[in-house]
Amino acid sequence: MNKSLSHHVYNDRSFAEQYAQNITNNPWNAGYERPASLSLLPDNLNGLHILDAGCGPGITTKEFLEKQATVTAIDYSDAMVSLAQENTGGRAHIVQHDLNEPLSMFANESFDVIYSSLVIHYIDDLKALFAEFRRVLRKGGLLIFSTDHPDNPFVKAQLAAGIRQSSVPWDGYNIHMDVYHRSWSEIESALTNNGFSVNSQLSPHPLPFVKDMYPNVYETLSTVPHFICIRAVVL
């Protein structure tokens, strides 16, 4: 079984460039998930060591740098790593790495914060990933991540049918992405069994600009949960 789901899509340079351009200001990311996930960060990032785990084209990596954090970023796509390096001008340490594999390049307790946006639904063994996140985080460190919402009707239907992995359409790109589906109990168990305590979870609400510019998308995002954003602390 190929554990590195959708790698061939994200590693395509033309797709990566299109994706990077779209998520900068689009309703799903810029107007929905990203502001919600970023709201879970500490108010002051100055001096914090942050791991941007699954950094994509480096939008959040750049934002963390601008807030005076020390940033390490990883992504399994060479194309995304290249874009992230371009977007951050060499100010972050950015490496190609598949999060399905151990974070052996990092010592124990290397980071204050791990930020992982819309990544874990591509990960085969969530317990193993969270164990590695726990290892490289300092005590009291934060794991902030987002993923497909367990209460999304499609996710619930897949899980009810015993389907753990499926291919879902991304209509705006005319492609399909292979993802894993997980219940909240599975996600929570993977956290608590690895020494994390969930201290915040939220379902995003679209920003006002989405209603003005994308009224149909606003209606969809306002009525159907699509992503969930979590903050967990190392005990």
Coordinates of C-alpha atoms in Angstrom, one line a residue:
M1 CA 0.0 0.0 0.0
N2 CA 1.3 3.5 -0.9
K3 CA 1.3 5.4 2.4
S4 CA 2.3 8.7 0.8
L5 CA -1.2 9.6 -0.4
S6 CA -1.5 12.2 -3.2
H7 CA 2.2 12.8 -3.3
H8 CA 2.2 12.5 -7.1
V9 CA -0.4 15.4 -7.3
Y10 CA 1.4 17.7 -4.9
N11 CA 4.8 17.0 -6.5
D12 CA 3.6 18.1 -9.9
R13 CA 5.2 21.6 -10.4
S14 CA 2.3 23.0 -12.5
F15 CA -0.3 21.9 -9.9
A16 CA 1.9 23.2 -7.0
E17 CA 2.1 26.6 -8.7
Q18 CA -1.7 26.7 -9.3
Y19 CA -2.4 25.6 -5.7
A20 CA 0.0 28.2 -4.3
Q21 CA -1.7 30.9 -6.2
N22 CA -5.2 29.8 -5.3
I23 CA -4.8 29.3 -1.6
T24 CA -3.4 32.8 -1.1
N25 CA -6.9 34.4 -1.3
N26 CA -9.4 31.7 -2.0
P27 CA -12.5 31.1 0.2
W28 CA -11.6 27.6 1.4
N29 CA -8.1 28.3 2.8
A30 CA -7.7 32.1 3.1
G31 CA -11.3 32.7 4.1
Y32 CA -12.1 29.6 6.2
E33 CA -9.4 27.2 7.4
R34 CA -6.3 29.2 7.7
P35 CA -7.6 32.1 9.8
A36 CA -9.2 29.6 12.2
S37 CA -6.0 27.5 12.6
L38 CA -3.8 30.6 13.0
S39 CA -6.2 31.9 15.7
L40 CA -5.1 29.0 17.9
L41 CA -1.4 30.1 18.0
P42 CA 0.0 32.1 20.9
D43 CA -0.3 35.8 20.5
N44 CA 3.4 36.4 20.6
L45 CA 5.6 34.1 18.4
N46 CA 8.8 36.1 18.9
G47 CA 11.6 33.7 19.7
L48 CA 9.5 30.6 19.5
H49 CA 10.8 27.6 17.5
I50 CA 8.0 26.5 15.1
L51 CA 7.8 23.4 12.9
D52 CA 5.6 24.0 10.0
A53 CA 4.7 20.3 9.2
G54 CA 3.4 20.0 5.7
C55 CA 4.2 23.6 4.8
G56 CA 3.0 23.5 1.2
P57 CA 4.2 26.7 -0.7
G58 CA 5.2 28.4 2.5
I59 CA 2.4 30.9 3.2
T60 CA 2.3 30.2 6.9
T61 CA 6.0 29.7 7.1
K62 CA 6.5 33.2 5.8
E63 CA 3.9 34.6 8.3
F64 CA 5.7 32.9 11.2
L65 CA 9.0 34.4 10.1
E66 CA 7.4 37.9 9.9
K67 CA 6.3 37.4 13.5
Q68 CA 9.9 36.8 14.5
A69 CA 9.7 33.1 15.1
T70 CA 12.5 30.7 14.2
V71 CA 10.9 28.4 11.6
T72 CA 11.7 24.9 10.3
A73 CA 9.4 23.7 7.6
I74 CA 8.9 20.3 5.9
D75 CA 6.9 18.9 3.1
Y76 CA 6.9 15.7 1.2
S77 CA 6.7 17.5 -2.2
D78 CA 9.9 18.7 -3.8
A79 CA 7.8 21.2 -5.8
M80 CA 6.2 22.6 -2.6
V81 CA 9.6 22.8 -0.9
S82 CA 11.0 24.7 -3.8
L83 CA 8.1 27.2 -3.7
A84 CA 8.4 27.6 0.0
Q85 CA 12.1 28.4 -0.3
E86 CA 11.3 31.0 -2.9
N87 CA 8.5 32.5 -0.8
T88 CA 10.7 32.8 2.3
G89 CA 13.9 33.9 0.7
G90 CA 16.1 31.4 2.6
R91 CA 15.0 32.7 6.0
A92 CA 13.6 29.3 7.1
H93 CA 15.2 25.9 7.2
I94 CA 13.0 24.0 4.7
V95 CA 13.5 20.3 3.9
Q96 CA 11.8 17.6 1.9
H97 CA 10.4 14.9 4.2
D98 CA 7.4 12.6 4.3
L99 CA 5.6 12.7 7.6
N100 CA 4.8 9.1 7.2
E101 CA 8.4 8.6 8.3
P102 CA 10.0 9.3 11.6
L103 CA 11.3 12.8 12.3
S104 CA 14.8 11.4 12.9
M105 CA 16.5 14.6 11.8
F106 CA 15.2 16.4 14.9
A107 CA 16.3 16.0 18.5
N108 CA 13.9 15.5 21.4
E109 CA 12.2 18.7 22.6
S110 CA 13.4 20.8 19.6
F111 CA 10.2 22.9 19.1
D112 CA 7.7 25.1 21.0
V113 CA 5.0 24.8 18.4
I114 CA 4.1 22.4 15.6
Y115 CA 1.7 23.7 13.1
S116 CA 0.2 21.2 10.6
S117 CA -2.5 22.5 8.3
L118 CA -4.7 20.0 6.4
V119 CA -2.1 17.3 6.5
I120 CA -3.1 14.4 8.7
H121 CA -5.7 13.1 6.3
Y122 CA -2.7 12.1 4.1
I123 CA -1.0 10.2 7.0
D124 CA -1.3 6.4 7.3
D125 CA -0.4 5.9 11.0
L126 CA -1.7 8.8 13.0
K127 CA -0.5 7.4 16.3
A128 CA 3.1 7.2 15.0
L129 CA 3.0 10.7 13.7
F130 CA 1.7 12.1 17.0
A131 CA 4.3 10.1 18.9
E132 CA 7.0 11.8 16.8
F133 CA 5.3 15.2 17.3
R134 CA 5.3 14.6 21.0
R135 CA 8.9 13.6 21.0
V136 CA 10.2 16.8 19.3
L137 CA 7.9 19.2 21.3
R138 CA 9.0 20.6 24.6
K139 CA 6.9 20.1 27.7
G140 CA 4.0 22.6 27.4
G141 CA 4.5 22.8 23.7
L142 CA 1.6 23.2 21.3
L143 CA 0.4 21.1 18.4
I144 CA -2.0 23.0 16.2
F145 CA -3.5 21.2 13.2
S146 CA -6.5 21.0 11.0
T147 CA -8.1 18.2 9.0
D148 CA -11.3 17.1 7.4
H149 CA -14.2 17.5 9.8
P150 CA -15.4 14.1 11.3
D151 CA -19.0 15.5 11.2
N152 CA -18.9 16.2 7.5
P153 CA -21.7 14.2 5.9
F154 CA -19.4 12.6 3.3
V155 CA -16.8 11.6 5.9
K156 CA -19.5 10.2 8.2
A157 CA -21.0 8.2 5.4
Q158 CA -17.6 6.8 4.4
L159 CA -16.9 5.8 8.0
A160 CA -20.3 4.3 8.4
A161 CA -19.7 2.1 5.4
G162 CA -16.3 1.0 6.8
I163 CA -14.3 3.0 4.2
R164 CA -11.1 4.4 5.7
Q165 CA -9.5 5.7 2.5
S166 CA -11.1 7.1 -0.7
S167 CA -10.4 9.4 -3.6
V168 CA -12.3 12.7 -3.4
P169 CA -12.7 15.3 -6.2
W170 CA -11.2 18.7 -6.1
D171 CA -13.4 20.3 -8.7
G172 CA -11.5 23.6 -8.9
Y173 CA -8.4 21.7 -10.0
N174 CA -10.1 18.9 -12.0
I175 CA -8.3 16.3 -10.0
H176 CA -8.9 13.7 -7.2
M177 CA -7.1 13.5 -3.9
D178 CA -6.6 10.3 -2.0
V179 CA -7.3 10.8 1.7
Y180 CA -7.9 8.9 4.9
H181 CA -11.1 9.4 6.8
R182 CA -11.1 9.5 10.6
S183 CA -13.6 9.8 13.4
W184 CA -13.1 12.3 16.2
S185 CA -12.6 9.4 18.7
E186 CA -9.7 8.1 16.6
I187 CA -8.1 11.5 16.4
E188 CA -8.6 12.2 20.1
S189 CA -7.3 8.8 21.1
A190 CA -4.1 9.2 19.0
L191 CA -3.5 12.5 20.8
T192 CA -4.3 11.4 24.4
N193 CA -2.3 8.1 24.1
N194 CA 0.7 10.2 23.1
G195 CA 0.7 12.6 26.0
F196 CA -1.4 15.5 24.5
S197 CA -4.3 17.2 26.0
V198 CA -6.8 18.9 23.7
N199 CA -7.5 22.4 25.0
S200 CA -9.3 23.9 22.0
Q201 CA -11.2 22.7 19.0
L202 CA -13.2 24.8 16.6
S203 CA -15.2 24.5 13.4
P204 CA -14.3 27.5 11.2
H205 CA -16.8 30.0 10.0
P206 CA -16.1 31.7 6.7
L207 CA -14.9 35.3 6.8
P208 CA -17.2 38.2 5.5
F209 CA -15.3 38.5 2.2
V210 CA -16.4 35.0 1.3
K211 CA -20.0 36.0 1.6
D212 CA -19.4 39.1 -0.6
M213 CA -17.3 37.4 -3.3
Y214 CA -18.3 33.7 -3.2
P215 CA -21.9 33.6 -1.9
N216 CA -22.5 30.0 -2.9
V217 CA -19.3 28.8 -1.2
Y218 CA -20.3 30.9 1.8
E219 CA -23.6 29.1 2.1
T220 CA -21.9 25.7 1.8
L221 CA -19.2 26.5 4.4
S222 CA -21.7 28.1 6.8
T223 CA -24.0 25.1 6.8
V224 CA -21.8 22.1 6.4
P225 CA -18.7 21.4 8.5
H226 CA -15.7 20.8 6.3
F227 CA -12.6 21.3 8.5
I228 CA -11.9 21.1 12.2
C229 CA -9.0 23.0 13.9
I230 CA -7.4 21.6 17.0
R231 CA -4.9 22.8 19.6
A232 CA -3.3 20.3 21.9
V233 CA -0.7 20.8 24.6
V234 CA 2.1 18.5 25.7
L235 CA 1.4 17.4 29.3

